[in-house]
Short mmCIF file of C-alpha atoms in Angstrom, two decimals:
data_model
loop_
_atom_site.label_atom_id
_atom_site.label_comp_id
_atom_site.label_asym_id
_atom_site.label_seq_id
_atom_site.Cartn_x
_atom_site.Cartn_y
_atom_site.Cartn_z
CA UNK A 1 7.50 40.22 151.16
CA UNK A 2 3.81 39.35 152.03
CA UNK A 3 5.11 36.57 153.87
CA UNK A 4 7.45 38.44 155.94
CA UNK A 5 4.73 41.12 156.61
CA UNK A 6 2.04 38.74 157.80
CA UNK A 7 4.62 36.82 160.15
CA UNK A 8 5.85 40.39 161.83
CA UNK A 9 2.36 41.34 162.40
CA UNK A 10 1.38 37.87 164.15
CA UNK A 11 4.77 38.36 166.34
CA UNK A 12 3.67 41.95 166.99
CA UNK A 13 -0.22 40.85 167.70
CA UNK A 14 1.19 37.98 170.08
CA UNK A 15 3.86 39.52 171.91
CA UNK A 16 1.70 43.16 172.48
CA UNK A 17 1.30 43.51 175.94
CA UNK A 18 -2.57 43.59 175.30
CA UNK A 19 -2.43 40.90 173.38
CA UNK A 20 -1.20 38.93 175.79
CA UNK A 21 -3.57 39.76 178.57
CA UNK A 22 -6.52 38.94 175.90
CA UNK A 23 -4.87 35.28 175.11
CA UNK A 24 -4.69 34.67 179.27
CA UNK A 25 -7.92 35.86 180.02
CA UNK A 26 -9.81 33.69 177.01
CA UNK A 27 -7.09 30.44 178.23
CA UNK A 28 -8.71 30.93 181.64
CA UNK A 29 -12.26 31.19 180.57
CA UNK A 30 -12.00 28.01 178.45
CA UNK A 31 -10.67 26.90 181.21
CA UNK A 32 -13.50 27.55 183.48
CA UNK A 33 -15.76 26.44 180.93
CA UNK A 34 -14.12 23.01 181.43
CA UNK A 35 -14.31 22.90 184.80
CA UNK A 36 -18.31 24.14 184.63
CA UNK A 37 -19.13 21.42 182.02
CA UNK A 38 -17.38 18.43 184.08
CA UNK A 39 -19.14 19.66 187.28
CA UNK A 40 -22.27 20.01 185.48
CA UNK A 41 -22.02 16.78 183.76
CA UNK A 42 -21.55 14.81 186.81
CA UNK A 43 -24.43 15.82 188.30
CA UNK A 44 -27.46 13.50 188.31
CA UNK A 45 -30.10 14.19 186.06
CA UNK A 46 -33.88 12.58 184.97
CA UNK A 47 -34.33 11.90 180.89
CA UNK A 48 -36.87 10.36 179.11
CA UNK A 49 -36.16 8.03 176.61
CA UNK A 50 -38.20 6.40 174.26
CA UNK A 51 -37.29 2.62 173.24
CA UNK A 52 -38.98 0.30 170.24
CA UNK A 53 -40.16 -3.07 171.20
CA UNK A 54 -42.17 -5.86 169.40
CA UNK A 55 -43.65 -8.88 169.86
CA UNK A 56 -41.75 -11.82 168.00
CA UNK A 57 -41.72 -15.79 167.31
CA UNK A 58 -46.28 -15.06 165.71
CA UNK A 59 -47.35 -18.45 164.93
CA UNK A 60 -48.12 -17.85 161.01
CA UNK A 61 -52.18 -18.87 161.91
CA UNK A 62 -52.11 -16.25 164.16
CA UNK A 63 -52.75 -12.27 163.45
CA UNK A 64 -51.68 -9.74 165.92
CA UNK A 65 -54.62 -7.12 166.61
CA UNK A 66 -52.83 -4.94 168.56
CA UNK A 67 -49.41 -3.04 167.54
CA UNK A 68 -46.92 -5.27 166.50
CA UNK A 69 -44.36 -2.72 167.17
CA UNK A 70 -44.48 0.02 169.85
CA UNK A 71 -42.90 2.47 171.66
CA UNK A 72 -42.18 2.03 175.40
CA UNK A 73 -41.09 5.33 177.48
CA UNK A 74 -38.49 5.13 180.29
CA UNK A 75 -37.46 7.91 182.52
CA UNK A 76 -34.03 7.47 183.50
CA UNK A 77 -31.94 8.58 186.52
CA UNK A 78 -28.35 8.93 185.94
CA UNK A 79 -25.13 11.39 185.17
CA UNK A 80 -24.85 13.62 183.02
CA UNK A 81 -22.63 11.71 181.03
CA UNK A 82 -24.50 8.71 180.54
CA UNK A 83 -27.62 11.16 179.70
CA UNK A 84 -25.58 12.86 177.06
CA UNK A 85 -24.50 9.24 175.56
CA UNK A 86 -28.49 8.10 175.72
CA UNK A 87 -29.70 11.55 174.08
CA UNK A 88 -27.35 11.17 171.06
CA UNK A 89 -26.52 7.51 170.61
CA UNK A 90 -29.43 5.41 168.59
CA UNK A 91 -30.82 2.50 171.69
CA UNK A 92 -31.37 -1.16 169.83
CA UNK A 93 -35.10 -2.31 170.12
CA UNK A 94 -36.22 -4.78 172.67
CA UNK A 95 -38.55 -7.78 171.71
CA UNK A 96 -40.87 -10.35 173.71
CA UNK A 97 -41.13 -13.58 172.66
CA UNK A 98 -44.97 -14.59 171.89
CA UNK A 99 -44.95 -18.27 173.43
CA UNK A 100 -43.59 -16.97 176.72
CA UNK A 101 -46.44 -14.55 177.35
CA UNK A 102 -49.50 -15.91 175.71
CA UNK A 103 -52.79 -16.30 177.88
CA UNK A 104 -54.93 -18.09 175.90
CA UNK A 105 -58.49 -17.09 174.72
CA UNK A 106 -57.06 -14.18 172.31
CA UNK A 107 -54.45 -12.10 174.41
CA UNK A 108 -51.05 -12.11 176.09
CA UNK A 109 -49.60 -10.02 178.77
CA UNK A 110 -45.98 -8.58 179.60
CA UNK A 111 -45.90 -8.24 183.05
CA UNK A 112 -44.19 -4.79 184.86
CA UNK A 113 -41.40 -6.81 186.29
CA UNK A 114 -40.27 -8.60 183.18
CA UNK A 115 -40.82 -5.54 181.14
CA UNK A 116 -38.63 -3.51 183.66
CA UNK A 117 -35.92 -6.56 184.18
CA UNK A 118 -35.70 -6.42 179.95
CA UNK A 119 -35.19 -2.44 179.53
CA UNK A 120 -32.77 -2.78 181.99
CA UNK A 121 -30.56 -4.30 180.34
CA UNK A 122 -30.47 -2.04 177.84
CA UNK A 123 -29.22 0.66 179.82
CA UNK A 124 -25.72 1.28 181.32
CA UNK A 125 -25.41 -0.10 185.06
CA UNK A 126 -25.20 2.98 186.93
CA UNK A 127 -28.57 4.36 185.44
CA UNK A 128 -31.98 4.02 187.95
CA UNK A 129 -35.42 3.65 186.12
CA UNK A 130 -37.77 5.86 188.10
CA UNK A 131 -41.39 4.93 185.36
CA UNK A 132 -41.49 2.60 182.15
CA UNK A 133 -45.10 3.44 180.63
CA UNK A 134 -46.29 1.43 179.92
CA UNK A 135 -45.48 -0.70 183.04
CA UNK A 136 -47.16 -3.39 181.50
CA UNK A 137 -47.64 -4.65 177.59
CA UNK A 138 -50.70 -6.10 176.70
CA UNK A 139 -51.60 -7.65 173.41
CA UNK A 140 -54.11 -9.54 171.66
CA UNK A 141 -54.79 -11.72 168.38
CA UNK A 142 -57.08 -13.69 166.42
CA UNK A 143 -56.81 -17.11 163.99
CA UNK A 144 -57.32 -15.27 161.04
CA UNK A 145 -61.17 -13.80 161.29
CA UNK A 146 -61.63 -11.14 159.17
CA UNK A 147 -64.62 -9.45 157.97
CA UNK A 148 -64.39 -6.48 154.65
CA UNK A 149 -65.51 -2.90 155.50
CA UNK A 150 -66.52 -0.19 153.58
CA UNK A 151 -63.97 3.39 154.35
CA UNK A 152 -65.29 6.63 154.99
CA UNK A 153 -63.64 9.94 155.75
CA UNK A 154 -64.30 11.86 159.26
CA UNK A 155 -63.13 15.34 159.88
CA UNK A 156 -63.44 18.95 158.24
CA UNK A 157 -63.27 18.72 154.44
CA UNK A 158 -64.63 22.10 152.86
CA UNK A 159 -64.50 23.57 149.51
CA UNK A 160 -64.10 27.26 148.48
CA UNK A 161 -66.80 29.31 148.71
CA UNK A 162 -69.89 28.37 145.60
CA UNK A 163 -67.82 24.93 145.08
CA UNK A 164 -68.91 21.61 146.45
CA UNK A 165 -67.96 18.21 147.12
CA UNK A 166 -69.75 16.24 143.97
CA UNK A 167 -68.07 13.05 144.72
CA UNK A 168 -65.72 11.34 146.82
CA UNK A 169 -63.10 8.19 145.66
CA UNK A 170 -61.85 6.00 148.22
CA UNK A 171 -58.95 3.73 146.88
CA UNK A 172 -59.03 1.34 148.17
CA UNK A 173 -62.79 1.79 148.82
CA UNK A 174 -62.98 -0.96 151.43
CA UNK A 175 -60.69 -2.77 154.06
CA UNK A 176 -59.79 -5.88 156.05
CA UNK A 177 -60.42 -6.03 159.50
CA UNK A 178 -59.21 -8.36 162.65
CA UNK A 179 -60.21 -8.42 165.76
CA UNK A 180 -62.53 -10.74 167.90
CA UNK A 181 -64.97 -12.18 166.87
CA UNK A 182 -67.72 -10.06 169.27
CA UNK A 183 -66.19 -6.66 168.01
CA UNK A 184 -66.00 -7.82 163.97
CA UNK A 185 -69.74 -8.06 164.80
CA UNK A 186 -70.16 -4.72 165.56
CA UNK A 187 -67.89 -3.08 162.81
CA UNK A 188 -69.91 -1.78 160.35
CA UNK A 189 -67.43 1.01 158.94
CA UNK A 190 -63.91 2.35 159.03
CA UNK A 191 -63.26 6.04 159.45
CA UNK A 192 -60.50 7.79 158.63
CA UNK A 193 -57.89 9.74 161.39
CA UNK A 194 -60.08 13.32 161.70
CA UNK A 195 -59.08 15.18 158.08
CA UNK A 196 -58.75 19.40 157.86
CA UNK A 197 -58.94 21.16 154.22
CA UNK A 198 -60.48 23.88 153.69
CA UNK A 199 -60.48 26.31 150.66
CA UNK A 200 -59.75 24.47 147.83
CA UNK A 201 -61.56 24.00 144.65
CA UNK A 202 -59.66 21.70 142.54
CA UNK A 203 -59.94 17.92 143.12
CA UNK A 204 -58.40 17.31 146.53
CA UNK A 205 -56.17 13.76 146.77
CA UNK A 206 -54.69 13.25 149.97
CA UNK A 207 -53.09 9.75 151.68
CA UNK A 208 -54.55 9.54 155.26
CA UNK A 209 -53.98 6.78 157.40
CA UNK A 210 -57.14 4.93 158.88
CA UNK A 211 -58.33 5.61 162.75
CA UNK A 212 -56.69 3.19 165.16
CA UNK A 213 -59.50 0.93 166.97
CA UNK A 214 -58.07 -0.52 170.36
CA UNK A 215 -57.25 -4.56 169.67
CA UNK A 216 -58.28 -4.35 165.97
CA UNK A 217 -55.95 -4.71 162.74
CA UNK A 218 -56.70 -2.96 159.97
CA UNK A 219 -55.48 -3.95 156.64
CA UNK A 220 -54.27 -1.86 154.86
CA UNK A 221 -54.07 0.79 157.34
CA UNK A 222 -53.46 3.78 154.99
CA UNK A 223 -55.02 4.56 152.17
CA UNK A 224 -55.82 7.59 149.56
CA UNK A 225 -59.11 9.61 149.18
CA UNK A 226 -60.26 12.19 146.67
CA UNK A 227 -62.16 14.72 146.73
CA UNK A 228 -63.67 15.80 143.64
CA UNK A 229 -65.44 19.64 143.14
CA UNK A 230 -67.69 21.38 141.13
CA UNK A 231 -69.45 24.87 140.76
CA UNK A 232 -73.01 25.28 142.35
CA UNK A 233 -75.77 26.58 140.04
CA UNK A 234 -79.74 26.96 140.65
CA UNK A 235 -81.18 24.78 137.80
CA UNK A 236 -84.84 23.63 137.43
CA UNK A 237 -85.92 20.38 134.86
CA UNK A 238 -89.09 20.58 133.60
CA UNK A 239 -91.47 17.05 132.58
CA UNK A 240 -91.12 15.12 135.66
CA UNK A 241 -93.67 12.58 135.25
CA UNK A 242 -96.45 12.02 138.62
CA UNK A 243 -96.35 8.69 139.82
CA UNK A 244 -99.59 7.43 141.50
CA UNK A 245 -99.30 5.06 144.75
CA UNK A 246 -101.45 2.60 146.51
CA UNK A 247 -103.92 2.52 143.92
CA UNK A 248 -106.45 -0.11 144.06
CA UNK A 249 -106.56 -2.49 141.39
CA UNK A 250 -109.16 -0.98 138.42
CA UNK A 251 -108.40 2.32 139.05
CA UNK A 252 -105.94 4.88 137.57
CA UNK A 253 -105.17 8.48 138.44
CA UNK A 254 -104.80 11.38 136.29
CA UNK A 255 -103.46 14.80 136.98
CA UNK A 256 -103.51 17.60 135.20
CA UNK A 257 -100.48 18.83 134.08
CA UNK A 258 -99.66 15.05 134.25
CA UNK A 259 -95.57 16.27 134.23
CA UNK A 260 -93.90 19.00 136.85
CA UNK A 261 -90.84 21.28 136.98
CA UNK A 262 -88.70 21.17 139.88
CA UNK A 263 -86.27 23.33 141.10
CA UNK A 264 -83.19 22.72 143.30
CA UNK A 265 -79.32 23.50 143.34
CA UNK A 266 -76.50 20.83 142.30
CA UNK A 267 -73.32 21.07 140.45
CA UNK A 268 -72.62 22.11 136.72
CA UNK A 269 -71.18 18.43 135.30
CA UNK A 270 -73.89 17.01 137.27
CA UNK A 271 -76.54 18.79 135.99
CA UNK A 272 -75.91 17.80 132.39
CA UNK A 273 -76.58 14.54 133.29
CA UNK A 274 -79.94 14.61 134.79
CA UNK A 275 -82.79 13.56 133.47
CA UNK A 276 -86.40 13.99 134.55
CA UNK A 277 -86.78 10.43 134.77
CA UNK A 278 -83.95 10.34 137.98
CA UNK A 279 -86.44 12.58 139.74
CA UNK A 280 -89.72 11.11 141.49
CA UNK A 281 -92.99 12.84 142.41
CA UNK A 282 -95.88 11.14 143.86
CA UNK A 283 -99.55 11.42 144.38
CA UNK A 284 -100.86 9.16 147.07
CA UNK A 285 -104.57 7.87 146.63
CA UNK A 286 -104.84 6.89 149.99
CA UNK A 287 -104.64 10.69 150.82
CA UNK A 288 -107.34 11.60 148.46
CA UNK A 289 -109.61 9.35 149.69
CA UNK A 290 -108.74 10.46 153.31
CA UNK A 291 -109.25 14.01 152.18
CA UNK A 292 -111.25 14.29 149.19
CA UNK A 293 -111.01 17.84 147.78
CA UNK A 294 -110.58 19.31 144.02
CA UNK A 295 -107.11 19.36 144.09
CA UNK A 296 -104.45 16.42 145.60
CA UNK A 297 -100.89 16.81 147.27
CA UNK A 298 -97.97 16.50 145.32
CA UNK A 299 -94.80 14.65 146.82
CA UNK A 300 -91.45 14.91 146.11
CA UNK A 301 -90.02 11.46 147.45
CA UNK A 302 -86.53 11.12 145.94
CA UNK A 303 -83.57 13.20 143.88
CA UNK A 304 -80.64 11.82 142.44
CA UNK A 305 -77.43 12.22 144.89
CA UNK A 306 -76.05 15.60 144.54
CA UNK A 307 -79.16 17.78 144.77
CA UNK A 308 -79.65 19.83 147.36
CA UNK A 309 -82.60 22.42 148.16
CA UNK A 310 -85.08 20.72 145.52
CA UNK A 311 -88.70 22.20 145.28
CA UNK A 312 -91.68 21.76 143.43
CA UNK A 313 -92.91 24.22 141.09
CA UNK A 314 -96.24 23.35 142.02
CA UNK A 315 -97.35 21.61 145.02
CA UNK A 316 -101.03 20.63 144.14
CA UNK A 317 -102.55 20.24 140.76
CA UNK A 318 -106.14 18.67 139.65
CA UNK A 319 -106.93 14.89 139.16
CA UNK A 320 -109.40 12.80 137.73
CA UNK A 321 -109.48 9.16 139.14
CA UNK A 322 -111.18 6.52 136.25
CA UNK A 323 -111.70 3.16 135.60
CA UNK A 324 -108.81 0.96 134.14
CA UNK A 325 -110.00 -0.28 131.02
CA UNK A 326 -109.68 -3.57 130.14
#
């Protein structure tokens, strides 16, 4: 019974008079639609495509300081069609052979017309190449100099608000680096692509890749970093011995108290570590003898890493310079 139900009421929808009219007016628009989308797609239209090419046939001796794999950028004239096939069918890679194009003295170049005259042929007949940017490939190598360099981190790395950044991990902490042998000269440091955290508090640990230097390798060219917090506190550590400079031979200098306190503002792991010993306060003779008065200048010259806004307790204190005995 169902069955015969649901077949009346598809004869009754069907041969309704409005029915009817609805099916010929939606056959006509598909119609149209047709009719639109052939016109439309045989039109001529400009596309940018992006194609992958390399440099192959590297002597072994020989390391490439430039990209061995790129990205060249083709805007296309053609029909619609042939756009539609480029925008959703994959386009193989192209590749240069090294020996045909290398200079000499560290470099090779690709010029515009052979770089145009191979892209070409990876496009269908009919389609017109308006720009290929590049228009030219350029690349360079070395014979294997290499010089080690340290990695730091560049950018906008900052904690939550009374954290800190007590120490930072690099791993690995250094890297190798090709290029000529003018530029390995002046590479003193690599620097990460610019970094942005901001509000965090537990150790950060991100993987960053390394900044790209024009005609220099960088091995290996990602790498991880972290970044390790703790909670700012005001501290002070009392018994920091004064140290006496450029004394003359014979002669010792006293100062009364002989020890200091010294305050400043550093991280709570940290600061159960620190000992008055990492902390150095001078008292410079030379000065005194410059300036004699009752009292001499004390120094603070150096504070472990870590410590920020450090300050004596006392800036000047009383001395007494005697005779070394023998």
């Amino acid at each position: 019974m169902e069955r015969q139900s649901i077949s009346r009421y598809i004869r009754h929808f069907l041969f309704n008079n409005m029915s009817r009219q609805i099916l010929i007016f939606l056959f006509f628009l598909i119609l149209s639609g047709i009719f639109w989308l052939i016109l439309t797609l045989n039109q001529s239209y400009e596309y940018e495509i992006k194609i992958p090419y390399s440099i192959k046939g590297v002597p072994k001796n020989v390391v490439l300081t430039s990209n061995e794999v790129d990205t060249l950028k083709v805007t296309v004239r053609d029909k619609g069609w042939i756009i539609l096939r480029y925008l959703y069918h994959e386009r193989r890679s192209v590749w240069f052979n090294y020996k045909n194009y290398d200079r000499g003295n560290g470099g090779g170049i690709v010029s515009a017309a052979e770089v145009k005259r191979i892209v070409t042929q990876q496009l269908e007949t009919s389609s017109i190449i308006n720009t290929v940017k590049p228009d030219k490939i350029e690349f360079f190598y070395n014979n294997g100099e290499r010089k080690r360099v340290p990695v730091r981190w560049a950018g906008r790395v900052i904690p939550e608000q009374l954290y800190f950044i007590s120490h930072v991990q690099y791993m690995p902490d250094s890297v190798d680096v090709y290029t000529s042998k003018e530029k390995l000269d002046s590479i003193r440091v690599v620097y990460t692509e610019p970094l942005n955290y901001a509000g965090f508090r537990d150790t950060l640990v991100i993987d960053c890749k390394l900044a790209h230097m024009k005609d220099v390798k960088v091995v290996p060219e990602h790498i991880r970093i972290g970044f390790f917090t703790d909670v700012l506190t005001e501290e002070s550590i009392d018994g920091v011995p004064v140290k006496a400079i450029n004394m003359p031979a014979g002669k010792v200098l006293r100062t009364f108290p002989p020890k200091v306190k010294i305050h400043f503002v550093t991280g709570v792991s940290q600061f159960r570590t620190l000992r008055p010993e990492d902390f150095t306060v001078i008292a410079d003779y030379r000065e005194i003898m410059q300036k004699p008065s009752e009292k001499c200048n004390l120094y603070l010259r150096s504070v472990p890493h870590g410590i920020s806004r450090a300050t004596l307790d006392i800036k000047q204190v009383d001395y007494l310079i005697e005779e070394e005995e023998e």
